[in-house]
Coordinates of C-alpha atoms and ligand atoms in Angstrom, one line a residue:
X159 CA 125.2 102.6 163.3
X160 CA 127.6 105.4 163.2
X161 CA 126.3 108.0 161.4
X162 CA 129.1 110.7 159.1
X163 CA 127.9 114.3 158.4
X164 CA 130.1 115.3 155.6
X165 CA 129.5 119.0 154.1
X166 CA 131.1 117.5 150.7
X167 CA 131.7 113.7 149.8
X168 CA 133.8 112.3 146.8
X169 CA 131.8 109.3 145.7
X170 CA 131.4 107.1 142.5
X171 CA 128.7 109.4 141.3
X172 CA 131.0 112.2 141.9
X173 CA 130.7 115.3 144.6
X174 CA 127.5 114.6 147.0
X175 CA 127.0 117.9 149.5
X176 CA 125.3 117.7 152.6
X177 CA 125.2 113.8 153.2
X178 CA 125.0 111.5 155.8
X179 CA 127.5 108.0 155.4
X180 CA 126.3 105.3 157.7
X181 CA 128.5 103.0 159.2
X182 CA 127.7 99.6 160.5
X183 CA 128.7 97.7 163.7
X184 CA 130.5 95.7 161.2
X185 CA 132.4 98.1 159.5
X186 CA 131.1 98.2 156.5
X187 CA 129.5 101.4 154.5
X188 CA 125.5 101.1 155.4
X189 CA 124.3 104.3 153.5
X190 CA 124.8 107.3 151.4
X191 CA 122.2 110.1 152.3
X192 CA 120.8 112.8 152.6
X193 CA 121.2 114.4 156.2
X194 CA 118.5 113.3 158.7
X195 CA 118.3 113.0 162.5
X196 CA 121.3 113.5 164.9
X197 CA 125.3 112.7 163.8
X198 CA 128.1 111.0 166.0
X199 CA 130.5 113.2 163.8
X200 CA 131.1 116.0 161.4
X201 CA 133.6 116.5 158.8
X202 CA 134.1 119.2 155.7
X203 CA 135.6 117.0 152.9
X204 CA 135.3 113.1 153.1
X205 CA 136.9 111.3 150.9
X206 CA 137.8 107.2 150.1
X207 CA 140.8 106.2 152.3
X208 CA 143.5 104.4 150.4
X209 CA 145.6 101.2 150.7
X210 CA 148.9 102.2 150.9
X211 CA 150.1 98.8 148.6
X212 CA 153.8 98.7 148.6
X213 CA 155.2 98.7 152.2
X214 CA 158.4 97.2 153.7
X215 CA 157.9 98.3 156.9
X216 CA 161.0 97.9 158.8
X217 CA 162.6 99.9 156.3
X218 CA 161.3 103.0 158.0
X219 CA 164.5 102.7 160.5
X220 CA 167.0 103.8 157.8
X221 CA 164.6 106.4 156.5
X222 CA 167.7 109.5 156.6
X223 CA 171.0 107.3 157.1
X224 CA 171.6 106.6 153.2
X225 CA 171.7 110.4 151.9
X226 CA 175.3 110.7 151.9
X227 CA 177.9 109.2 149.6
X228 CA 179.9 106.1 149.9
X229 CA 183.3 105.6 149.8
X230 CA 183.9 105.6 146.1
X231 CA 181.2 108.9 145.2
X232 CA 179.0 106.5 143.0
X233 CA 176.4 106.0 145.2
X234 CA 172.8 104.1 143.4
X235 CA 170.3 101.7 144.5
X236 CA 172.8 98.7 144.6
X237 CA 175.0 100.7 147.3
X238 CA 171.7 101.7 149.2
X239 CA 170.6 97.9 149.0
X240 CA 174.1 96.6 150.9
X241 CA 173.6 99.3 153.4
X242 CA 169.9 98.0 154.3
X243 CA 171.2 94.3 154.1
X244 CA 173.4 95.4 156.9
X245 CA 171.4 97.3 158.6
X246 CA 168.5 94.5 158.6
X247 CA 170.5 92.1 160.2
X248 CA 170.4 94.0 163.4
X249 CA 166.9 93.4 163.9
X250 CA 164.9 91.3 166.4
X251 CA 161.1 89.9 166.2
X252 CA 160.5 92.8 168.9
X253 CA 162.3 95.4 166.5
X254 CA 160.4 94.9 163.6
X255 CA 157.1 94.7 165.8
X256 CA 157.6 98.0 167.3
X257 CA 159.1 100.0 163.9
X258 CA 155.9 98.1 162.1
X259 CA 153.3 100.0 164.5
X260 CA 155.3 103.2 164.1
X261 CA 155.1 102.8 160.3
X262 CA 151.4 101.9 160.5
X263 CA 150.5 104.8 163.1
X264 CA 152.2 107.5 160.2
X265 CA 150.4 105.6 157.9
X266 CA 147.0 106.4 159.3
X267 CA 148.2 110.0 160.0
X268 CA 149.2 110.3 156.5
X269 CA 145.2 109.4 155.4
X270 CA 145.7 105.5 154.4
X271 CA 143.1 103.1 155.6
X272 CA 145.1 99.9 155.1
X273 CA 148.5 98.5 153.7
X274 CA 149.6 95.6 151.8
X275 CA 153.0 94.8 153.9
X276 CA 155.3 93.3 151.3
X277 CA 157.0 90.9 153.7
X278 CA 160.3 89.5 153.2
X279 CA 162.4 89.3 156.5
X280 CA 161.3 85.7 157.6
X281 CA 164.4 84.4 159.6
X282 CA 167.2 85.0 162.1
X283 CA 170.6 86.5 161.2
X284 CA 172.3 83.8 159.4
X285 CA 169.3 82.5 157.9
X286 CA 167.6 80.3 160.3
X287 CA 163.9 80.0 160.5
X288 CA 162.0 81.4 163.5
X289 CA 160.7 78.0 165.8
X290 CA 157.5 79.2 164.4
X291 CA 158.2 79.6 160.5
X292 CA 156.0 82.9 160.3
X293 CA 157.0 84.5 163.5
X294 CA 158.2 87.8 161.7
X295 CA 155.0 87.8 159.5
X296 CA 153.1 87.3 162.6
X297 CA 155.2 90.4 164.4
X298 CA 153.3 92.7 161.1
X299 CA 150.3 91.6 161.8
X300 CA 150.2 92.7 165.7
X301 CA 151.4 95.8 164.6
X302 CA 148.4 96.6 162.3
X303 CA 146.3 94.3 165.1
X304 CA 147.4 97.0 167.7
X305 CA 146.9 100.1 165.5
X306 CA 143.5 99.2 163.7
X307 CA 145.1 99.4 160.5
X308 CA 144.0 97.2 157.8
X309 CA 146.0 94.9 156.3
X310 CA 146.4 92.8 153.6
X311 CA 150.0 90.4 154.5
X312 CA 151.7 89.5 151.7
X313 CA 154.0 86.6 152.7
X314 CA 157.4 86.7 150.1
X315 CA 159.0 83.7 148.3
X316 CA 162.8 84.8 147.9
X317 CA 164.9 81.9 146.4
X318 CA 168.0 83.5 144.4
X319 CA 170.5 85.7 144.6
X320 CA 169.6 86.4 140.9
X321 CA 168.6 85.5 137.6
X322 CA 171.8 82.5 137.3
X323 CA 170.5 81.3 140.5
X324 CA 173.3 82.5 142.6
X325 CA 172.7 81.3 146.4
X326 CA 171.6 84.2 149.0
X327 CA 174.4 85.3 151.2
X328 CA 175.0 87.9 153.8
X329 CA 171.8 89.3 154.5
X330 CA 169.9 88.0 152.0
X331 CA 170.0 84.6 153.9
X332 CA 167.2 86.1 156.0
X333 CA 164.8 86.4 153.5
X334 CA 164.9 82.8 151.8
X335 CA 162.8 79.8 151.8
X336 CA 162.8 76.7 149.4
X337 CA 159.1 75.8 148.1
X338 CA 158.3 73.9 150.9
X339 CA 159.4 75.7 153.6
X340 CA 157.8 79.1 152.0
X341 CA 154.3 77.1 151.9
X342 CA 154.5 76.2 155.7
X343 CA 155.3 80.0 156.4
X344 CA 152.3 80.6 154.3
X345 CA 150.2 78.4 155.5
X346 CA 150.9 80.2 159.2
X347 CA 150.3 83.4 157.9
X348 CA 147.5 82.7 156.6
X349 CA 145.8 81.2 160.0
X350 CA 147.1 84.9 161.7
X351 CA 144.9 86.9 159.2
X352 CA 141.9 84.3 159.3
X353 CA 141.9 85.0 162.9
X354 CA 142.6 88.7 162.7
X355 CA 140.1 91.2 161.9
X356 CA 137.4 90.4 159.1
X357 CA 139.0 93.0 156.8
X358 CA 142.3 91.2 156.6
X359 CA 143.9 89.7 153.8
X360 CA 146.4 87.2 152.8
X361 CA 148.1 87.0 149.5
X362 CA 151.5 86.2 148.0
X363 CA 154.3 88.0 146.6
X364 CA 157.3 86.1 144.6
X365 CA 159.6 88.7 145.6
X366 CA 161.0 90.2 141.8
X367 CA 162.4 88.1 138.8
X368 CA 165.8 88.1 139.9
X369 CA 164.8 86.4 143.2
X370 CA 162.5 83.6 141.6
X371 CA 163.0 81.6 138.6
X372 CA 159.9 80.3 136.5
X373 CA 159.0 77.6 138.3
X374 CA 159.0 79.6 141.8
X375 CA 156.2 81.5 140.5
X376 CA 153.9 79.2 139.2
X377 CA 154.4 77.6 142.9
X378 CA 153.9 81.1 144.4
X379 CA 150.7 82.0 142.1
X380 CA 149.2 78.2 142.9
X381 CA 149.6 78.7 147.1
X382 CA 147.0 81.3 147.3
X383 CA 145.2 81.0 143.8
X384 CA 142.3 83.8 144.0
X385 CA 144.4 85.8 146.3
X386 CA 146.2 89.3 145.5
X387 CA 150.0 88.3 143.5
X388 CA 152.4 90.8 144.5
X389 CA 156.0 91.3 142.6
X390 CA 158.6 93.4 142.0
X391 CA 159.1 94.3 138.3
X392 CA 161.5 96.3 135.9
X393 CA 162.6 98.5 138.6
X394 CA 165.9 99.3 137.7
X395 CA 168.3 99.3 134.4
X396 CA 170.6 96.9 135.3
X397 CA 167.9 94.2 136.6
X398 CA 166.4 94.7 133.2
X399 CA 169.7 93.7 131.7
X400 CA 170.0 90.7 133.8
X401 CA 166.5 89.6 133.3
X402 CA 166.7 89.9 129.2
X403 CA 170.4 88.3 129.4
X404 CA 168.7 85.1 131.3
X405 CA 164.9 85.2 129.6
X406 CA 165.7 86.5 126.7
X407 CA 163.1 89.5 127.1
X408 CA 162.7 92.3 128.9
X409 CA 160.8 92.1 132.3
X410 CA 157.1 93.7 131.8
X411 CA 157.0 92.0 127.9
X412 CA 158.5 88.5 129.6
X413 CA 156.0 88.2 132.3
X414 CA 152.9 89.0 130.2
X415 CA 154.0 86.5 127.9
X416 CA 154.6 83.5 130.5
X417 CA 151.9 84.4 132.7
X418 CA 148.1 85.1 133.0
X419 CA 148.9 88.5 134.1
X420 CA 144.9 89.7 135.3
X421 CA 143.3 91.9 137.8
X422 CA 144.7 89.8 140.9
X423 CA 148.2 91.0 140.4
X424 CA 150.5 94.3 141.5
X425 CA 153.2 95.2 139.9
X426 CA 155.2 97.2 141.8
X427 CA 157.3 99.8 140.0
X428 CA 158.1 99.7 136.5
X429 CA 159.5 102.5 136.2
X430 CA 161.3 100.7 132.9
X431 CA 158.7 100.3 130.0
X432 CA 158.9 100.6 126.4
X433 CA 155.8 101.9 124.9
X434 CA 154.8 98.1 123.8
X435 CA 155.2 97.1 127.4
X436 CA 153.3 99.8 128.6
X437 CA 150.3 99.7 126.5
X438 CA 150.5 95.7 127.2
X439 CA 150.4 95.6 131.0
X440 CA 147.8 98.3 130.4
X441 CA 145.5 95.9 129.3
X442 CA 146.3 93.2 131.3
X443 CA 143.8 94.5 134.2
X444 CA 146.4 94.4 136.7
X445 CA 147.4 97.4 138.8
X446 CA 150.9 99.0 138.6
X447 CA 152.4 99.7 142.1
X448 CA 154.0 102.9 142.1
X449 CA 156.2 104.3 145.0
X450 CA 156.9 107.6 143.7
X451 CA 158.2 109.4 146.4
X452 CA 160.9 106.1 147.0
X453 CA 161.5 105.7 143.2
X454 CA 162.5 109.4 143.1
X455 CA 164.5 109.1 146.2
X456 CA 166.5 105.3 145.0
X457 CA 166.8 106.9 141.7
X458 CA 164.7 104.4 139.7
X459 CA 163.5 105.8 136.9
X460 CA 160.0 108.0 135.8
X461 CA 157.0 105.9 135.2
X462 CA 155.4 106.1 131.5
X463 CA 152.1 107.1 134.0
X464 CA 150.4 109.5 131.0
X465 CA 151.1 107.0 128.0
X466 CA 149.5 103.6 130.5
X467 CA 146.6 106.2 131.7
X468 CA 145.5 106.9 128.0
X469 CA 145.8 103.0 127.7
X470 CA 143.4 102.0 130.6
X471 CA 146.5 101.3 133.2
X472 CA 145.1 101.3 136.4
X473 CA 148.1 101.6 139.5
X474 CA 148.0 103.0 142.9
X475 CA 150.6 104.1 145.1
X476 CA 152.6 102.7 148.3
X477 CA 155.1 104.2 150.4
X478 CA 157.9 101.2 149.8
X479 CA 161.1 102.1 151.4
X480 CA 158.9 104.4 154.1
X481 CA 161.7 107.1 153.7
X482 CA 158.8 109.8 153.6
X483 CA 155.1 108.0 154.4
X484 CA 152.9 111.3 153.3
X485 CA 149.8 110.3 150.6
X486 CA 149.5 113.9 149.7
X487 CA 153.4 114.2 148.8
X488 CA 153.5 110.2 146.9
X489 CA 150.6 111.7 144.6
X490 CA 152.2 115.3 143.6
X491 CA 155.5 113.3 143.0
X492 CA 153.7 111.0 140.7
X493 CA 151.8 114.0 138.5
X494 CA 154.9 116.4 139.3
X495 CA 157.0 113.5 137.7
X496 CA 155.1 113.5 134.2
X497 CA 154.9 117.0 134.2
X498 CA 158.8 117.7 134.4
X499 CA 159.7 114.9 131.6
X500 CA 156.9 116.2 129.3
X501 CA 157.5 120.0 130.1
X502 CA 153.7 120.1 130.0
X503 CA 150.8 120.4 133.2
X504 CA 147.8 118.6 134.3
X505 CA 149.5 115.4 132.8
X506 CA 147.3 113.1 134.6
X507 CA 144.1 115.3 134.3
X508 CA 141.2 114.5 131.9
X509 CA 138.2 116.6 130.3
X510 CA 136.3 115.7 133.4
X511 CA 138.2 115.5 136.1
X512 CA 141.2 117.9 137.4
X513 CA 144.5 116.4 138.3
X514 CA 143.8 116.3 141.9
X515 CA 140.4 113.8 141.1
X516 CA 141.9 111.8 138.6
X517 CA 144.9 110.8 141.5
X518 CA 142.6 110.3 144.1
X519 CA 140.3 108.5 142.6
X520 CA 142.6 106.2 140.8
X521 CA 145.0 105.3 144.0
X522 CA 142.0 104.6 145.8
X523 CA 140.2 102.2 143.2
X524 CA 143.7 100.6 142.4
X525 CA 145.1 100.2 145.6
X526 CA 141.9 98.3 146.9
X527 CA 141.7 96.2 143.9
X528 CA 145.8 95.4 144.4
X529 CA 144.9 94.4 148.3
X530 CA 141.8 92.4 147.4
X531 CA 140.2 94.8 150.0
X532 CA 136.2 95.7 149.1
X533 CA 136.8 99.5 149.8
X534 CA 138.3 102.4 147.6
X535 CA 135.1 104.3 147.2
X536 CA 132.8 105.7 149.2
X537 CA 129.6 103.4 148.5
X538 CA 127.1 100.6 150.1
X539 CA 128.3 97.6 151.2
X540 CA 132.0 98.4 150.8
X541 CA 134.4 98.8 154.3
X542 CA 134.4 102.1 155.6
X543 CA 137.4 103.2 154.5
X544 CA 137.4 107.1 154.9
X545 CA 139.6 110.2 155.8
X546 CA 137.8 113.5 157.0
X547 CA 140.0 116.5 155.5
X548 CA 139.8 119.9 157.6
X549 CA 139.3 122.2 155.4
X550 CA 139.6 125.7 157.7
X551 CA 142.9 125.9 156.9
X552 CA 144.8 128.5 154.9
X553 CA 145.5 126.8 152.0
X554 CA 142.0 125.1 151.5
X555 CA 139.7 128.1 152.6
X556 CA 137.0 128.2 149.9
X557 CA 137.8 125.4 147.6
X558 CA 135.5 123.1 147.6
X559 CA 134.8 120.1 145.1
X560 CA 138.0 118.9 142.6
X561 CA 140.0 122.1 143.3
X562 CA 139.9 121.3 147.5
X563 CA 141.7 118.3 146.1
X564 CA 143.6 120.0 144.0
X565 CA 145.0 122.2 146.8
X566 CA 145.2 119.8 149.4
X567 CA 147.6 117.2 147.1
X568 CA 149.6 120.7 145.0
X569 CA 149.5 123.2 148.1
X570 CA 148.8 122.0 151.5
X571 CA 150.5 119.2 151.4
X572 CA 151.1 118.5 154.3
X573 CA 149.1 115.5 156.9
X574 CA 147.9 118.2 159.3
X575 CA 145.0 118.5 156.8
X576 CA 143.6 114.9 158.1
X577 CA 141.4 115.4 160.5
X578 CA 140.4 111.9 161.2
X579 CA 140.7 108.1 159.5
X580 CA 138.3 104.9 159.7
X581 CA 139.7 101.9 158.8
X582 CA 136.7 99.0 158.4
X583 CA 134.9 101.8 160.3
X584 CA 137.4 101.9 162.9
X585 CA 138.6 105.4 164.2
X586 CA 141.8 105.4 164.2
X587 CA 143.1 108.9 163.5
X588 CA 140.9 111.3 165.4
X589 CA 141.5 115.3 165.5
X590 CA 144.9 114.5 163.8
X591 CA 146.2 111.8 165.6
X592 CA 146.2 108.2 165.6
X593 CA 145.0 106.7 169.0
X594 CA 147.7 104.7 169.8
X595 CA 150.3 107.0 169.2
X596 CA 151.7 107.8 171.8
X597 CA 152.3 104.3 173.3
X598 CA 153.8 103.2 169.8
X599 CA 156.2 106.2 169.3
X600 CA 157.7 105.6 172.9
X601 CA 158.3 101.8 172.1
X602 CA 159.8 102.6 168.6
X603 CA 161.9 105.6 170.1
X604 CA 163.5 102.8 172.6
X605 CA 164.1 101.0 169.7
X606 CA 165.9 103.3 167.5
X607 CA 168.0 104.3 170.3
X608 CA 169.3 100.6 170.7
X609 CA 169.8 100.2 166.9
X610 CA 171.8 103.5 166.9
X611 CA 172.5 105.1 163.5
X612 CA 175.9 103.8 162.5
X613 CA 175.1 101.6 158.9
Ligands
LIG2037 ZN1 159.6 97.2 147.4

């Protein structure tokens, strides 16, 4: 056993001072306690880890070469997509292996235990598959292999250019797979997490509506049938547009409609809701994927987060595009979000819990439930998923309880505050930085330096 000395632990019954968390050989939570007998560590404020459920990691190497304008001074999401189609098409299985452990490595800084890798560059330039189908899938999985992160892979079926069926071209040719071939990349992923860690977790994503037609999901939902269902969903105007032209409804109210939307699914975005759609997926069970810090950054749109909270909604966050990875920072933007449509404060606060509480309490239930991952709060029997905040620090001196959250995610801000990170109760981040990192940032610097910065 390793045994936790926390002076102040956020669990399911709320603050618990003075305890002792027991870890077992296995990873997994052994105990809540009071103190007793010697410690292996000590931390101030120990809170439930997150899954960071929205990741595309190799996106990470553009973060910073899309902030200028284009040619014709209308730059939006659809410019910033061609520029990452080009810029993708650069990249080798070795690439993507070594920008993947970088990604993971600030990941685990940041104060996430796990991701959910949204995974959709399969093949060669051109479009040819890999002699092994899942080789790129594979290349994620050593990366979170290499840097103890946990991981939940989530393989993506990509058949369309969009909703009239168009082919894939240019770079999209990468990322697409008829039914059968996507089931024998599957089917490979799948043996690389059953031999990976016993933490891991394999699920599916049919990559957005645009890229699969009706019949591509039900094959997608029927691979992996109890398994967490990933998608893509009313992120931007114009897709909404293109889905209602071809569906004949809008993308939250059509999917609820044609599917058994439930607790196994992720929605990631939808950032464009009515109020019907919103209080529907609300009470769908499923968990709403937000990327705030991308959103803001591609221009989405705001998520109706206050209007789905008073419905039940439950979401977490992920770091999507990788532009910034910082948990502290994806949570702010999320409240900070609400607050400047509504002109109002404490948007995501209730009677009992300040704003800081609600956000990490919610991200951490909802992104474990959106990774089929048994962790997200600080209890028996789930994985040790944990981050030890240092609070001797300026801007957390004396807070203790919901307002040493509060200041950590409004004023702090900042990663330094992690102190250390267990993943399946393994220590990855210790005194503020990840074990590996070193090794990882001088492959990925070697990298970058090959790829150059010329889009
Ligand atoms: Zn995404």
């Amino acid at each position: 056993m390793t045994i936790l000395r926390a002076r102040q632990a956020l669990t399911p019954a709320g603050w618990a001072t003075d305890v002792d968390v027991e870890i077992s050989p296995h990873g997994r939570i052994a105990a809540v306690r009071p103190q007793d007998g010697p410690a292996d560590h000590r931390c101030d404020l120990l809170l439930p880890a997150p899954v960071n459920l929205h990741s595309h990691a190799f996106q990470r190497a553009m973060a910073g070469l899309t902030e200028a304008r284009g040619p014709d001074g209308r730059d939006s999401f659809w410019t910033w997509r061609r520029l990452m189609y080009r810029f993708l098409d650069r990249l080798t299985p070795d690439d993507v292996e070594a920008i993947a452990a970088q990604v993971y490595v600030e990941m685990a800084e940041a104060g996430y235990a796990a991701v959910a890798e949204f995974h959709y560059l399969h093949h060669a330039p051109g479009g040819r598959p890999y002699a092994r189908r899942a080789e790129m899938a594979d290349r994620c999985a050593a990366a979170a292999a290499e840097t103890g992160l946990g991981l939940t892979l989530l393989p993506v079926l990509y058949r369309w250019g969009g909703c009239d069926r168009r082919p894939l071209e240019g770079g999209q040719t990468r990322f697409g797979n008829d039914l059968d071939g996507f089931a024998d990349l599957h089917a490979q992923a799948a043996e690389t997490v059953v031999a990976g860690p016993a933490d891991w977790t394999i699920g599916v994503a049919p990559h957005s509506l645009r890229a699969v037609g009706p019949e591509d999901l039900d094959a997608a939902a029927a691979l992996a049938p109890d398994a967490p269902l990933h998608m893509h969903l009313a992120e931007q105007v114009a897709e909404v547009a293109e889905v209602q032209a071809h569906r004949g409804a809008r993308p939250v109210q059509w999917l609820v409609d044609a599917q058994e939307v439930d607790a196994r699914w992720c929605l990631i975005h939808c950032t464009q809701m009515t109020a019907t759609e919103t209080a529907a997926l609300a009470g769908t069970g499923a968990v709403a994927g937000l990327c705030p810090i991308t959103e803001a950054n591609l221009g989405d749109g705001i998520f109706n987060g206050t209007a789905y909270a008073q419905a039940g909604g439950r979401w977490g966050v992920g770091s999507d595009s990788n532009v910034q990875i910082a948990l502290w920072d994806e949570l702010r933007t999320l409240e900070y979000s609400q607050r400047l449509r509504d002109r109002s404060r404490a948007a995501l606060a209730t009677a009992n819990a300040s704003t800081g509480r609600v956000l990490m309490e919610t991200a951490a239930a909802g992104g474990a439930q959106a990774a089929g991952r048994d962790a997200g709060a600080i209890a028996e029997g789930r994985w040790a998923d944990l981050v030890a905040v240092e609070t001797e620090t300026p801007w957390l001196a004396g807070r203790r309880r919901d307002a040493a959250l509060d200041s950590l995610i409004f004023c702090g801000g900042n990663a330094r505050a992690v102190r250390d990170v267990w993943s399946a109760g393994r220590h990855v981040v210790q005194s503020g930085r990840h074990v590996a990192r070193a090794r990882v940032a001088r492959r990925y610097l070697a990298t970058m330096a090959r790829l150059g910065q010329d889009l």
